[in-house]
Amino acid sequence: MPTAILTGQPVPGSSLEGDLRSLGFDVRHASDAGETETLLAAVPAGERVAVVDARFVGHVHALRLGLTDPRFPASALPGAVSVQPEARRALTRALTRESVAASSGAAAPEDLAGRLGEALEADDLTVYRPELGTLVASVPADPQERNGVRQAVLAVDDEAVRLRSAVKARDGFFTTYCISPYSRYIARWCARRGLTPNQVTTASLITALIAAGCAATGTRAGFVAAGLLLLFSFVLDCTDGQLARYSLQYSTLGAWLDATFDRAKEYAYYAGLALGAARGGDDVWALALGAMILQTCRHVVDFSFNEANHDATANTSPTAALSDKLDSVGWTVWVRRMIVLPIGERWAMIAVLTALTTPRITFYALLAGCAFAATYTTAGRVLRSLTRKASRTDRAAGALVDLTDSGPLAESLTRFAGRLPRVAPAVVAFVAGAVVVTCAALAPYGGWLPVLGAAVYVLLSPAALLRPLKGALDWLVPPFYRAAEYLTVLALAVNAGMNGVLPAAFGLVAAVAYHHYDTVYRIRGNAGAPPHWLVRAIGGHEGRTLLVTVLAALLTAAQFKVALTALAVAVALLVLVESIRFWVSSGAPAVHDEGEPA
């Protein structure tokens, strides 16, 4: 149980102690810094501890935000400071200095909690100070001021503020106006019954998987049920994040589950639609795989661009300036958010089309919408990159290298590639990808032309490793490699022309895509890329591409299906086991409350 130490003389009629107990704190009292230091030493080292001025007046939700958020080692608000175990030593040092100063008469006895917060910052510890908005948190100096602060507290409904703040400030139109107005109340209902965000996330996954199963029946009733369940799954998907923000139940595991389950739900639903269409005699596996490839590549574009520019030292792009001007016109903001087809609009479209039309029409609409969104966003980012003057950091360049997922073949060839012409890595990646995809698409199944194209792809793959990826368009290198690898698998599977090959290819791309998403989430958490042994074990993008083309040349279509299935299972087992091991370990990155990329 966390401990709150109330310092100073108790204030008659104050509800502070009860408020702290309602937040789960064991409350103790100290009259001065020396007694506070003694009580702090008695608190177990693995527990959170807060120091709160007994004169504090404010909203309970202000205390919740300032004292209980698990994402930060130290946090503070007027009259209160809270530390997690990793910041206990810094708080102990600060209290020791305060105690010594108080014993010598050099320090004023007032506002101990405020001085502790300042001392922690002086000790090079980042102290989180939440934005309170209309919430009140104050330490009044006299009874008259106290009465005024109490009136200010009564004037603001902190539960209404809490509900509003549970919703992400920036979200899509469909989510903002069709889901969040009621999902926040579902989140509160869950919180009052002790449900956790992870439980809601799991319920969302199960609902989506049931929806995929309904779609797989291939019946009209199944398609209608699938559409309704997919929408309900999205409601739960919004609810889990709102529940986390409402009750401050953030966790590293929860952030990972929320991110990975979103991908699993959407792509499992694609597979369900394809199975349902097959029951009706329509083979749309190529469309399902194409939709997954397009959506994954869209995300890679988002991730790569953001990583390349998140710590850039300047932004003088006229395109960015125009975007900022458009943001000042309200309706343009919503239009631009809708046309990029974020998860809310995308899932709503898929659900409605599933219920009313056929899987083929659903996939056609999905591919068209995502293609337009990808063209819009990528074109805008290319223009920003070409017109901005920015200095990119070594960290950004390193993140792009990690996102390329280069394997042992690319690494071994770098020693021989130093004499190659200094061509932009994005150009090399595009040309290499175009060569291998074109060869795979145009050659008949069983031919060796795709192997030749893959060999060229491998020989050009060191381009991403020869020099830091700090060029204006170097963020395009990972998306080009992703598209090349995935489209090569798609083309070979289509050319095989045998039932079962495309589903096997779908499974392989899904397994590899999970690895690439996992890489992104680790980089976002400042934990670096997955271990090098894992990247080498699954071959890197160039090794897998070469292997698949060789298998297609050597094996019959039936054997190729078995080989793709075995490769998909092997990659999935390796990346899932390592990913789960990492994300449940103590070395997992700090929690980050981020939104869906697109």
Coordinates of C-alpha atoms in Angstrom, one line a residue:
M1 CA 0.0 0.0 0.0
P2 CA 1.4 3.5 -0.8
T3 CA 2.0 5.8 2.1
A4 CA 1.1 9.5 2.4
I5 CA 2.8 11.6 5.1
L6 CA 0.9 14.6 6.1
T7 CA 3.2 17.4 7.3
G8 CA 2.4 20.3 9.6
Q9 CA -0.4 20.9 12.0
P10 CA -3.8 19.2 11.0
V11 CA -6.5 21.6 9.9
P12 CA -9.8 21.2 11.6
G13 CA -12.6 20.2 9.3
S14 CA -10.2 19.2 6.5
S15 CA -11.2 16.3 4.3
L16 CA -7.6 15.7 3.1
E17 CA -6.9 12.6 5.1
G18 CA -10.1 11.0 3.9
D19 CA -9.3 12.0 0.3
L20 CA -5.9 10.4 0.5
R21 CA -7.3 7.2 2.0
S22 CA -9.9 7.1 -0.8
L23 CA -7.0 7.1 -3.3
G24 CA -5.5 4.0 -1.5
F25 CA -2.9 5.7 0.7
D26 CA -2.0 4.7 4.2
V27 CA -1.9 8.2 5.9
R28 CA 0.6 9.1 8.6
H29 CA 1.3 12.4 10.3
A30 CA 4.6 14.3 10.8
S31 CA 5.0 17.7 12.5
D32 CA 8.4 18.6 10.9
A33 CA 11.1 17.5 8.4
G34 CA 12.9 15.4 11.0
E35 CA 9.8 13.4 11.8
T36 CA 8.9 13.1 8.1
E37 CA 12.4 11.7 7.5
T38 CA 11.8 9.1 10.2
L39 CA 8.5 8.0 8.8
L40 CA 9.9 7.8 5.3
A41 CA 12.6 5.4 6.5
A42 CA 10.0 3.1 7.9
V43 CA 8.1 2.8 4.6
P44 CA 9.1 -0.3 2.7
A45 CA 11.5 0.5 -0.2
G46 CA 9.2 -1.0 -2.9
E47 CA 6.3 1.3 -2.1
R48 CA 5.2 4.7 -3.4
V49 CA 5.4 7.5 -0.9
A50 CA 3.9 11.0 -0.9
V51 CA 4.5 14.0 1.2
V52 CA 1.5 16.3 1.5
D53 CA 1.1 19.6 3.3
A54 CA -1.7 19.3 5.8
R55 CA -3.1 22.7 4.7
F56 CA -3.7 21.4 1.1
V57 CA -7.1 22.2 -0.3
G58 CA -8.1 21.0 -3.7
H59 CA -10.0 18.4 -5.8
V60 CA -9.5 14.7 -5.2
H61 CA -8.8 14.2 -8.9
A62 CA -6.0 16.8 -8.7
L63 CA -4.5 14.6 -5.9
R64 CA -5.0 11.6 -8.1
L65 CA -3.2 13.1 -11.0
G66 CA -0.3 14.4 -8.9
L67 CA 0.2 11.5 -6.6
T68 CA -0.8 8.2 -8.2
D69 CA 0.2 8.3 -11.9
P70 CA 2.4 5.2 -12.4
R71 CA 4.2 6.5 -15.5
F72 CA 6.5 8.9 -13.7
P73 CA 9.2 8.3 -11.0
A74 CA 8.3 11.6 -9.3
S75 CA 5.4 13.9 -9.6
A76 CA 4.2 17.0 -7.8
L77 CA 1.5 19.7 -7.5
P78 CA 1.1 22.6 -5.1
G79 CA 1.5 21.3 -1.6
A80 CA 2.3 17.7 -2.5
V81 CA 5.0 15.5 -3.9
S82 CA 5.1 11.8 -4.7
V83 CA 7.9 9.4 -5.6
Q84 CA 8.1 5.8 -6.9
P85 CA 10.7 3.4 -5.5
E86 CA 13.3 4.5 -8.1
A87 CA 13.2 8.1 -6.8
R88 CA 13.2 7.3 -3.1
R89 CA 16.9 8.0 -2.6
A90 CA 16.5 11.4 -4.1
L91 CA 13.6 12.2 -1.7
T92 CA 15.6 10.8 1.2
R93 CA 18.5 13.1 0.4
A94 CA 16.2 16.1 0.1
L95 CA 14.6 15.4 3.4
T96 CA 17.9 14.9 5.1
R97 CA 19.0 18.4 3.9
E98 CA 15.7 19.8 5.1
S99 CA 16.0 18.2 8.4
V100 CA 19.5 19.5 8.9
A101 CA 18.5 22.9 7.8
A102 CA 15.5 22.9 10.2
S103 CA 17.6 21.8 13.1
S104 CA 20.0 24.7 12.5
G105 CA 17.1 27.2 12.1
A106 CA 18.2 28.0 8.5
A107 CA 14.9 27.0 6.8
A108 CA 11.4 28.1 7.2
P109 CA 9.0 25.5 8.5
E110 CA 6.3 26.2 5.9
D111 CA 5.7 24.4 2.6
L112 CA 7.9 21.4 3.1
A113 CA 6.3 19.5 0.2
G114 CA 6.9 22.3 -2.2
R115 CA 10.6 22.6 -1.2
L116 CA 11.0 18.9 -1.6
G117 CA 9.7 19.0 -5.2
E118 CA 12.1 21.8 -6.0
A119 CA 15.0 19.8 -4.4
L120 CA 14.2 16.8 -6.5
E121 CA 14.4 18.9 -9.7
A122 CA 17.7 20.4 -8.5
D123 CA 18.9 16.8 -8.1
D124 CA 18.4 16.3 -11.9
L125 CA 15.3 14.3 -11.4
T126 CA 12.4 15.0 -13.8
V127 CA 9.4 15.8 -11.7
Y128 CA 6.0 15.5 -13.5
R129 CA 3.6 18.3 -12.8
P130 CA 0.2 17.6 -14.3
E131 CA -1.8 20.1 -16.2
L132 CA -4.8 20.7 -13.8
G133 CA -6.9 23.0 -16.0
T134 CA -9.9 24.0 -14.0
L135 CA -9.1 21.7 -11.1
V136 CA -7.9 23.3 -7.9
A137 CA -4.8 22.5 -5.9
S138 CA -3.6 25.1 -3.4
V139 CA -2.0 25.6 0.0
P140 CA -3.9 28.6 1.5
A141 CA -1.9 30.7 4.0
D142 CA -4.8 31.8 6.2
P143 CA -8.5 31.0 7.0
Q144 CA -9.8 33.7 4.7
E145 CA -7.8 32.4 1.7
R146 CA -8.9 28.8 2.7
N147 CA -12.5 29.7 2.4
G148 CA -12.0 31.2 -1.0
V149 CA -10.2 28.1 -2.3
R150 CA -12.9 25.9 -0.9
Q151 CA -15.5 27.9 -2.9
A152 CA -13.4 27.5 -6.0
V153 CA -13.4 23.7 -5.4
L154 CA -17.1 23.6 -5.0
A155 CA -17.5 25.6 -8.3
V156 CA -15.9 22.9 -10.4
D157 CA -17.2 19.3 -10.8
D158 CA -14.1 17.3 -10.7
E159 CA -15.9 14.1 -11.8
A160 CA -17.0 15.9 -15.0
V161 CA -13.4 17.0 -15.6
R162 CA -12.2 13.4 -14.9
L163 CA -14.6 12.0 -17.5
R164 CA -13.6 14.6 -20.1
S165 CA -9.9 14.0 -19.6
A166 CA -10.5 10.3 -20.0
V167 CA -11.0 10.9 -23.7
K168 CA -8.0 11.6 -25.9
A169 CA -7.6 15.2 -26.9
R170 CA -6.8 14.3 -30.5
D171 CA -8.9 11.6 -32.1
G172 CA -10.8 10.8 -35.3
F173 CA -14.2 12.2 -36.2
F174 CA -16.0 8.9 -35.8
T175 CA -14.4 8.1 -32.5
T176 CA -14.9 11.7 -31.1
Y177 CA -18.6 12.0 -32.1
C178 CA -19.9 8.4 -32.4
I179 CA -18.0 6.5 -29.7
S180 CA -16.5 8.7 -27.0
P181 CA -19.7 10.4 -25.9
Y182 CA -20.9 7.1 -24.3
S183 CA -17.7 5.0 -24.1
R184 CA -16.4 7.2 -21.3
Y185 CA -19.3 6.2 -19.2
I186 CA -18.6 2.5 -19.9
A187 CA -15.1 3.2 -18.7
R188 CA -16.4 4.7 -15.5
W189 CA -18.7 1.7 -15.0
C190 CA -15.8 -0.6 -15.4
A191 CA -13.7 1.4 -13.0
R192 CA -16.4 1.3 -10.3
R193 CA -16.5 -2.5 -10.6
G194 CA -12.8 -3.0 -10.4
L195 CA -12.2 -4.0 -14.0
T196 CA -8.7 -3.2 -15.4
P197 CA -7.8 -1.8 -18.8
N198 CA -6.1 -5.1 -19.7
Q199 CA -9.3 -7.0 -19.1
V200 CA -11.2 -4.6 -21.3
T201 CA -8.5 -4.9 -24.0
T202 CA -8.7 -8.7 -23.8
A203 CA -12.5 -8.5 -24.1
S204 CA -12.1 -6.3 -27.2
L205 CA -9.8 -8.9 -28.8
I206 CA -12.1 -11.8 -28.0
T207 CA -15.1 -9.8 -29.4
A208 CA -13.1 -9.1 -32.6
L209 CA -12.1 -12.8 -33.0
I210 CA -15.8 -13.8 -32.6
A211 CA -16.6 -11.3 -35.3
A212 CA -14.0 -12.8 -37.5
G213 CA -15.5 -16.2 -36.8
C214 CA -19.0 -14.9 -37.7
A215 CA -17.6 -13.5 -41.0
A216 CA -16.0 -16.9 -41.7
T217 CA -19.4 -18.5 -41.8
G218 CA -20.0 -16.9 -45.2
T219 CA -23.7 -16.4 -44.5
R220 CA -25.6 -13.0 -44.5
A221 CA -26.6 -13.4 -40.9
G222 CA -22.9 -14.1 -40.1
F223 CA -21.8 -11.0 -42.0
V224 CA -24.3 -8.8 -40.2
A225 CA -23.3 -10.2 -36.8
A226 CA -19.6 -9.8 -37.7
G227 CA -20.2 -6.1 -38.5
L228 CA -22.0 -5.4 -35.3
L229 CA -19.4 -7.3 -33.2
L230 CA -16.6 -5.4 -34.9
L231 CA -18.1 -2.1 -34.0
F232 CA -18.6 -3.3 -30.4
S233 CA -15.0 -4.4 -30.3
F234 CA -14.0 -0.9 -31.3
V235 CA -16.1 0.6 -28.5
L236 CA -14.2 -1.6 -26.1
D237 CA -11.0 -0.7 -27.8
C238 CA -11.8 3.0 -27.0
T239 CA -13.0 2.1 -23.5
D240 CA -9.7 0.5 -22.4
G241 CA -7.7 3.6 -23.0
Q242 CA -10.3 5.8 -21.4
L243 CA -10.4 3.5 -18.4
A244 CA -6.6 3.7 -18.1
R245 CA -6.8 7.5 -18.2
Y246 CA -9.9 7.7 -15.9
S247 CA -8.4 5.6 -13.2
L248 CA -4.7 6.1 -14.0
Q249 CA -4.2 2.4 -14.5
Y250 CA -1.3 2.7 -16.9
S251 CA 1.1 -0.3 -17.3
T252 CA 3.8 -1.3 -19.7
L253 CA 2.0 -4.6 -20.4
G254 CA -1.2 -2.7 -21.1
A255 CA 0.4 -0.4 -23.6
W256 CA 1.9 -3.4 -25.5
L257 CA -1.4 -5.4 -25.4
D258 CA -3.4 -2.4 -26.7
A259 CA -1.0 -1.8 -29.6
T260 CA -0.5 -5.5 -30.6
F261 CA -4.2 -6.5 -30.2
D262 CA -5.3 -3.7 -32.5
R263 CA -3.2 -5.3 -35.3
A264 CA -4.3 -8.8 -34.4
K265 CA -8.0 -7.9 -34.4
E266 CA -7.9 -6.1 -37.8
Y267 CA -5.9 -8.7 -39.6
A268 CA -7.7 -11.7 -38.1
Y269 CA -10.9 -10.0 -39.3
Y270 CA -9.4 -9.8 -42.8
A271 CA -8.8 -13.6 -42.6
G272 CA -12.3 -14.2 -41.4
L273 CA -13.7 -12.3 -44.4
A274 CA -11.5 -14.2 -46.8
L275 CA -12.7 -17.5 -45.3
G276 CA -16.3 -16.5 -45.5
A277 CA -15.9 -15.5 -49.1
A278 CA -14.3 -18.8 -49.9
R279 CA -17.3 -20.6 -48.4
G280 CA -19.4 -18.7 -51.0
G281 CA -17.1 -19.7 -53.8
D282 CA -15.2 -16.4 -54.1
D283 CA -11.4 -16.4 -53.5
V284 CA -10.4 -13.0 -52.1
W285 CA -7.3 -14.1 -50.2
A286 CA -5.1 -12.0 -52.5
L287 CA -7.3 -8.9 -51.6
A288 CA -7.0 -9.7 -47.9
L289 CA -3.3 -10.0 -48.1
G290 CA -3.1 -6.9 -50.1
A291 CA -5.1 -5.0 -47.6
M292 CA -2.9 -6.2 -44.8
I293 CA 0.3 -5.2 -46.7
L294 CA -1.1 -1.7 -47.6
Q295 CA -2.2 -1.0 -44.0
T296 CA 1.1 -2.2 -42.6
C297 CA 3.1 -0.2 -45.0
R298 CA 1.0 2.9 -44.1
H299 CA 2.0 2.4 -40.5
V300 CA 5.7 2.0 -41.4
V301 CA 5.5 5.3 -43.3
D302 CA 4.0 6.9 -40.1
F303 CA 6.6 5.4 -37.8
S304 CA 9.6 6.1 -40.0
F305 CA 8.7 9.7 -40.7
N306 CA 8.0 10.4 -37.0
E307 CA 11.2 8.7 -35.9
A308 CA 13.2 10.6 -38.4
N309 CA 11.8 14.0 -37.4
H310 CA 10.7 13.8 -33.7
D311 CA 13.9 15.4 -32.5
A312 CA 14.9 17.4 -35.6
T313 CA 16.3 20.7 -34.6
A314 CA 14.4 22.9 -37.1
N315 CA 11.2 23.0 -39.1
T316 CA 11.1 25.6 -41.8
S317 CA 8.8 23.7 -44.2
P318 CA 6.2 25.8 -46.0
T319 CA 4.1 22.7 -46.2
A320 CA 4.1 22.5 -42.4
A321 CA 3.3 26.2 -42.1
L322 CA 0.3 25.6 -44.5
S323 CA -0.8 22.7 -42.4
D324 CA -0.7 24.9 -39.2
K325 CA -2.8 27.5 -41.0
L326 CA -5.4 24.9 -42.0
D327 CA -5.5 23.7 -38.4
S328 CA -6.9 27.1 -37.4
V329 CA -10.0 26.4 -39.6
G330 CA -12.0 23.9 -37.6
W331 CA -13.7 22.0 -40.4
T332 CA -10.5 21.4 -42.3
V333 CA -9.0 19.6 -39.3
W334 CA -11.9 17.1 -39.2
V335 CA -11.8 16.6 -43.0
R336 CA -8.1 15.9 -43.0
R337 CA -8.4 13.5 -40.1
M338 CA -11.2 11.6 -41.9
I339 CA -9.5 11.2 -45.3
V340 CA -6.5 9.5 -43.7
L341 CA -8.9 6.8 -42.7
P342 CA -7.9 6.3 -39.1
I343 CA -8.9 3.2 -37.2
G344 CA -12.4 4.5 -36.2
E345 CA -13.4 5.4 -39.7
R346 CA -11.7 2.4 -41.2
W347 CA -13.4 -0.1 -38.8
A348 CA -16.8 1.6 -39.2
M349 CA -16.5 1.3 -43.0
I350 CA -15.5 -2.3 -42.8
A351 CA -18.3 -3.2 -40.4
V352 CA -21.0 -1.5 -42.5
L353 CA -19.8 -2.9 -45.8
T354 CA -19.5 -6.4 -44.2
A355 CA -23.1 -6.3 -43.1
L356 CA -24.5 -4.8 -46.3
T357 CA -22.3 -6.1 -49.1
T358 CA -19.8 -8.9 -49.9
P359 CA -16.3 -9.5 -48.7
R360 CA -14.9 -8.6 -52.2
I361 CA -16.7 -5.2 -52.2
T362 CA -15.5 -4.6 -48.7
F363 CA -11.9 -5.3 -49.6
Y364 CA -12.1 -3.2 -52.8
A365 CA -13.4 -0.2 -50.8
L366 CA -10.8 -0.8 -48.1
L367 CA -8.0 -0.9 -50.6
A368 CA -9.2 2.1 -52.4
G369 CA -9.6 4.1 -49.2
C370 CA -6.3 3.1 -47.7
A371 CA -4.5 3.7 -51.0
F372 CA -5.9 7.3 -51.2
A373 CA -5.0 7.9 -47.6
A374 CA -1.5 6.5 -48.1
T375 CA -1.0 8.7 -51.1
Y376 CA -2.2 11.8 -49.3
T377 CA -0.1 11.4 -46.2
T378 CA 3.0 10.2 -47.9
A379 CA 2.9 13.0 -50.5
G380 CA 2.5 15.6 -47.7
R381 CA 5.4 14.1 -45.8
V382 CA 7.6 14.0 -48.9
L383 CA 6.9 17.7 -49.5
R384 CA 7.6 18.6 -45.9
S385 CA 10.9 16.7 -46.1
L386 CA 12.0 18.3 -49.3
T387 CA 11.1 21.8 -48.2
R388 CA 12.3 21.8 -44.7
K389 CA 15.8 22.6 -43.4
A390 CA 16.4 20.4 -40.5
S391 CA 19.4 18.7 -38.8
R392 CA 18.6 15.1 -37.9
T393 CA 20.2 13.4 -34.9
D394 CA 22.2 10.2 -34.6
R395 CA 19.4 8.7 -32.6
A396 CA 16.9 9.3 -35.5
A397 CA 19.4 7.7 -38.0
G398 CA 19.9 4.7 -35.7
A399 CA 16.1 4.2 -35.3
L400 CA 15.7 4.2 -39.1
V401 CA 18.5 1.5 -39.4
D402 CA 16.7 -0.6 -36.8
L403 CA 13.4 -0.2 -38.8
T404 CA 15.1 -1.4 -42.0
D405 CA 15.4 -4.9 -40.3
S406 CA 18.7 -5.7 -42.2
G407 CA 19.9 -9.2 -41.7
P408 CA 23.3 -11.0 -41.9
L409 CA 23.5 -10.9 -45.7
A410 CA 23.2 -7.1 -45.8
E411 CA 25.7 -6.8 -43.0
S412 CA 28.3 -9.1 -44.6
L413 CA 28.0 -7.3 -47.9
T414 CA 28.7 -3.9 -46.4
R415 CA 32.5 -4.6 -46.4
F416 CA 32.4 -5.0 -50.2
A417 CA 30.0 -2.1 -50.8
G418 CA 32.1 0.8 -49.8
R419 CA 33.1 1.5 -53.4
L420 CA 29.5 1.8 -54.6
P421 CA 28.4 5.2 -56.0
R422 CA 27.0 7.6 -53.4
V423 CA 23.3 7.2 -54.4
A424 CA 20.6 8.2 -52.0
P425 CA 19.6 5.2 -49.9
A426 CA 15.9 5.8 -50.6
V427 CA 16.5 5.6 -54.3
V428 CA 18.5 2.4 -53.9
A429 CA 15.8 0.8 -51.7
F430 CA 13.1 1.8 -54.2
V431 CA 15.0 0.4 -57.2
A432 CA 15.9 -2.8 -55.4
G433 CA 12.3 -3.3 -54.3
A434 CA 10.9 -2.6 -57.7
V435 CA 13.3 -5.1 -59.3
V436 CA 12.4 -8.0 -57.1
V437 CA 8.7 -7.3 -57.1
T438 CA 8.5 -6.9 -60.8
C439 CA 10.5 -10.2 -61.4
A440 CA 8.2 -12.0 -59.0
A441 CA 5.1 -10.7 -60.5
L442 CA 6.0 -11.2 -64.2
A443 CA 7.7 -14.5 -64.1
P444 CA 5.7 -17.8 -64.2
Y445 CA 5.7 -19.9 -61.1
G446 CA 8.8 -22.0 -60.8
G447 CA 11.0 -19.8 -62.8
W448 CA 14.4 -18.4 -61.7
L449 CA 13.8 -14.8 -62.7
P450 CA 12.5 -13.9 -59.2
V451 CA 15.6 -15.5 -57.7
L452 CA 17.7 -13.2 -59.9
G453 CA 15.6 -10.2 -58.8
A454 CA 16.1 -11.2 -55.2
A455 CA 19.8 -11.5 -55.7
V456 CA 19.9 -8.0 -57.0
Y457 CA 17.8 -6.9 -54.0
V458 CA 20.3 -8.6 -51.6
L459 CA 23.3 -7.0 -53.4
L460 CA 21.8 -3.6 -53.0
S461 CA 20.5 -4.1 -49.4
P462 CA 23.7 -2.7 -47.8
A463 CA 22.8 0.8 -49.0
A464 CA 20.9 1.4 -45.7
L465 CA 24.0 0.5 -43.6
L466 CA 26.8 2.3 -45.4
R467 CA 26.1 5.8 -44.0
P468 CA 23.8 7.4 -41.4
L469 CA 20.3 7.8 -42.7
K470 CA 20.1 11.5 -42.2
G471 CA 19.0 12.6 -45.6
A472 CA 15.7 14.4 -46.3
L473 CA 14.0 11.3 -47.7
D474 CA 15.9 8.5 -45.9
W475 CA 12.8 7.8 -43.8
L476 CA 11.4 6.2 -46.9
V477 CA 14.0 3.4 -46.8
P478 CA 12.1 1.1 -44.2
P479 CA 8.7 1.5 -46.0
F480 CA 10.3 0.6 -49.4
Y481 CA 11.9 -2.5 -47.9
R482 CA 8.6 -3.5 -46.2
A483 CA 6.7 -3.2 -49.4
A484 CA 9.3 -5.1 -51.4
E485 CA 9.3 -8.1 -49.0
Y486 CA 5.6 -8.3 -48.5
L487 CA 4.7 -7.8 -52.2
T488 CA 7.2 -10.4 -53.3
V489 CA 5.5 -12.9 -51.1
L490 CA 2.1 -11.9 -52.5
A491 CA 3.2 -12.1 -56.1
L492 CA 4.8 -15.5 -55.7
A493 CA 1.7 -16.9 -53.9
V494 CA -0.7 -15.5 -56.6
N495 CA 1.5 -17.1 -59.3
A496 CA 1.5 -20.4 -57.6
G497 CA -2.2 -20.7 -58.4
M498 CA -3.0 -23.3 -55.8
N499 CA -5.6 -23.3 -53.0
G500 CA -4.0 -22.7 -49.7
V501 CA -0.9 -20.9 -50.9
L502 CA -2.3 -17.4 -50.3
P503 CA -3.5 -18.2 -46.8
A504 CA -0.1 -19.5 -46.0
A505 CA 1.4 -16.3 -47.4
F506 CA -1.0 -14.3 -45.3
G507 CA 0.3 -16.1 -42.2
L508 CA 3.9 -15.4 -43.1
V509 CA 3.4 -11.7 -43.8
A510 CA 1.4 -11.5 -40.5
A511 CA 4.2 -13.0 -38.5
V512 CA 6.9 -10.8 -40.1
A513 CA 4.7 -7.7 -39.7
Y514 CA 4.3 -8.5 -36.0
H515 CA 8.1 -8.5 -35.7
H516 CA 8.2 -5.1 -37.5
Y517 CA 5.5 -3.6 -35.2
D518 CA 7.3 -5.0 -32.2
T519 CA 10.5 -3.2 -33.3
V520 CA 8.5 0.1 -33.6
Y521 CA 7.0 -0.2 -30.1
R522 CA 10.4 -0.9 -28.6
I523 CA 12.0 2.1 -30.3
R524 CA 9.1 4.3 -29.2
G525 CA 9.8 3.2 -25.6
N526 CA 13.5 4.1 -26.0
A527 CA 14.4 0.4 -25.5
G528 CA 16.1 0.0 -28.8
A529 CA 15.5 -2.7 -31.4
P530 CA 14.9 -6.4 -30.7
P531 CA 18.1 -8.3 -29.9
H532 CA 20.4 -8.8 -32.8
W533 CA 20.3 -12.6 -32.6
L534 CA 16.6 -12.5 -33.3
V535 CA 17.0 -10.3 -36.4
R536 CA 19.7 -12.7 -37.6
A537 CA 17.7 -15.8 -36.8
I538 CA 14.8 -14.8 -38.9
G539 CA 17.1 -13.6 -41.8
G540 CA 16.4 -9.9 -42.1
H541 CA 14.3 -8.5 -44.9
E542 CA 16.8 -9.4 -47.6
G543 CA 17.4 -13.0 -46.3
R544 CA 13.6 -13.8 -46.1
T545 CA 13.0 -12.3 -49.6
L546 CA 15.8 -14.4 -51.1
L547 CA 14.6 -17.6 -49.3
V548 CA 11.0 -17.3 -50.5
T549 CA 12.0 -16.8 -54.1
V550 CA 14.4 -19.8 -54.0
L551 CA 11.6 -21.9 -52.4
A552 CA 9.2 -20.9 -55.2
A553 CA 11.8 -21.9 -57.8
L554 CA 12.6 -25.3 -56.3
L555 CA 9.3 -26.5 -55.0
T556 CA 6.0 -27.4 -56.5
A557 CA 3.0 -25.3 -55.6
A558 CA 1.9 -27.9 -53.0
Q559 CA 5.3 -28.0 -51.5
F560 CA 5.6 -24.2 -51.6
K561 CA 2.4 -24.0 -49.5
V562 CA 3.9 -26.3 -46.9
A563 CA 7.1 -24.4 -46.9
L564 CA 5.4 -21.0 -46.4
T565 CA 3.3 -22.4 -43.6
A566 CA 6.4 -23.9 -41.8
L567 CA 8.3 -20.6 -42.3
A568 CA 5.3 -18.6 -40.9
V569 CA 5.1 -20.8 -37.9
A570 CA 8.9 -20.6 -37.2
V571 CA 9.0 -16.8 -37.5
A572 CA 5.9 -16.4 -35.4
L573 CA 7.2 -18.6 -32.6
L574 CA 10.6 -16.9 -32.5
V575 CA 9.3 -13.3 -32.5
L576 CA 6.3 -14.0 -30.2
V577 CA 8.3 -15.8 -27.6
E578 CA 11.0 -13.1 -27.5
S579 CA 8.4 -10.3 -27.6
I580 CA 6.4 -11.7 -24.7
R581 CA 9.6 -12.3 -22.7
F582 CA 10.7 -8.7 -23.2
W583 CA 7.4 -7.0 -22.6
V584 CA 6.7 -8.8 -19.3
S585 CA 10.2 -8.3 -18.1
S586 CA 11.4 -5.5 -15.8
G587 CA 13.5 -4.1 -18.7
A588 CA 10.4 -3.1 -20.7
P589 CA 10.3 0.5 -21.7
A590 CA 8.4 3.2 -19.8
V591 CA 4.7 3.4 -20.4
H592 CA 3.6 5.8 -23.1
D593 CA -0.1 6.7 -23.7
E594 CA -0.1 7.0 -27.5
G595 CA -2.9 6.9 -30.1
E596 CA -3.5 4.7 -33.1
P597 CA -1.1 5.7 -35.9
A598 CA -3.7 5.6 -38.8

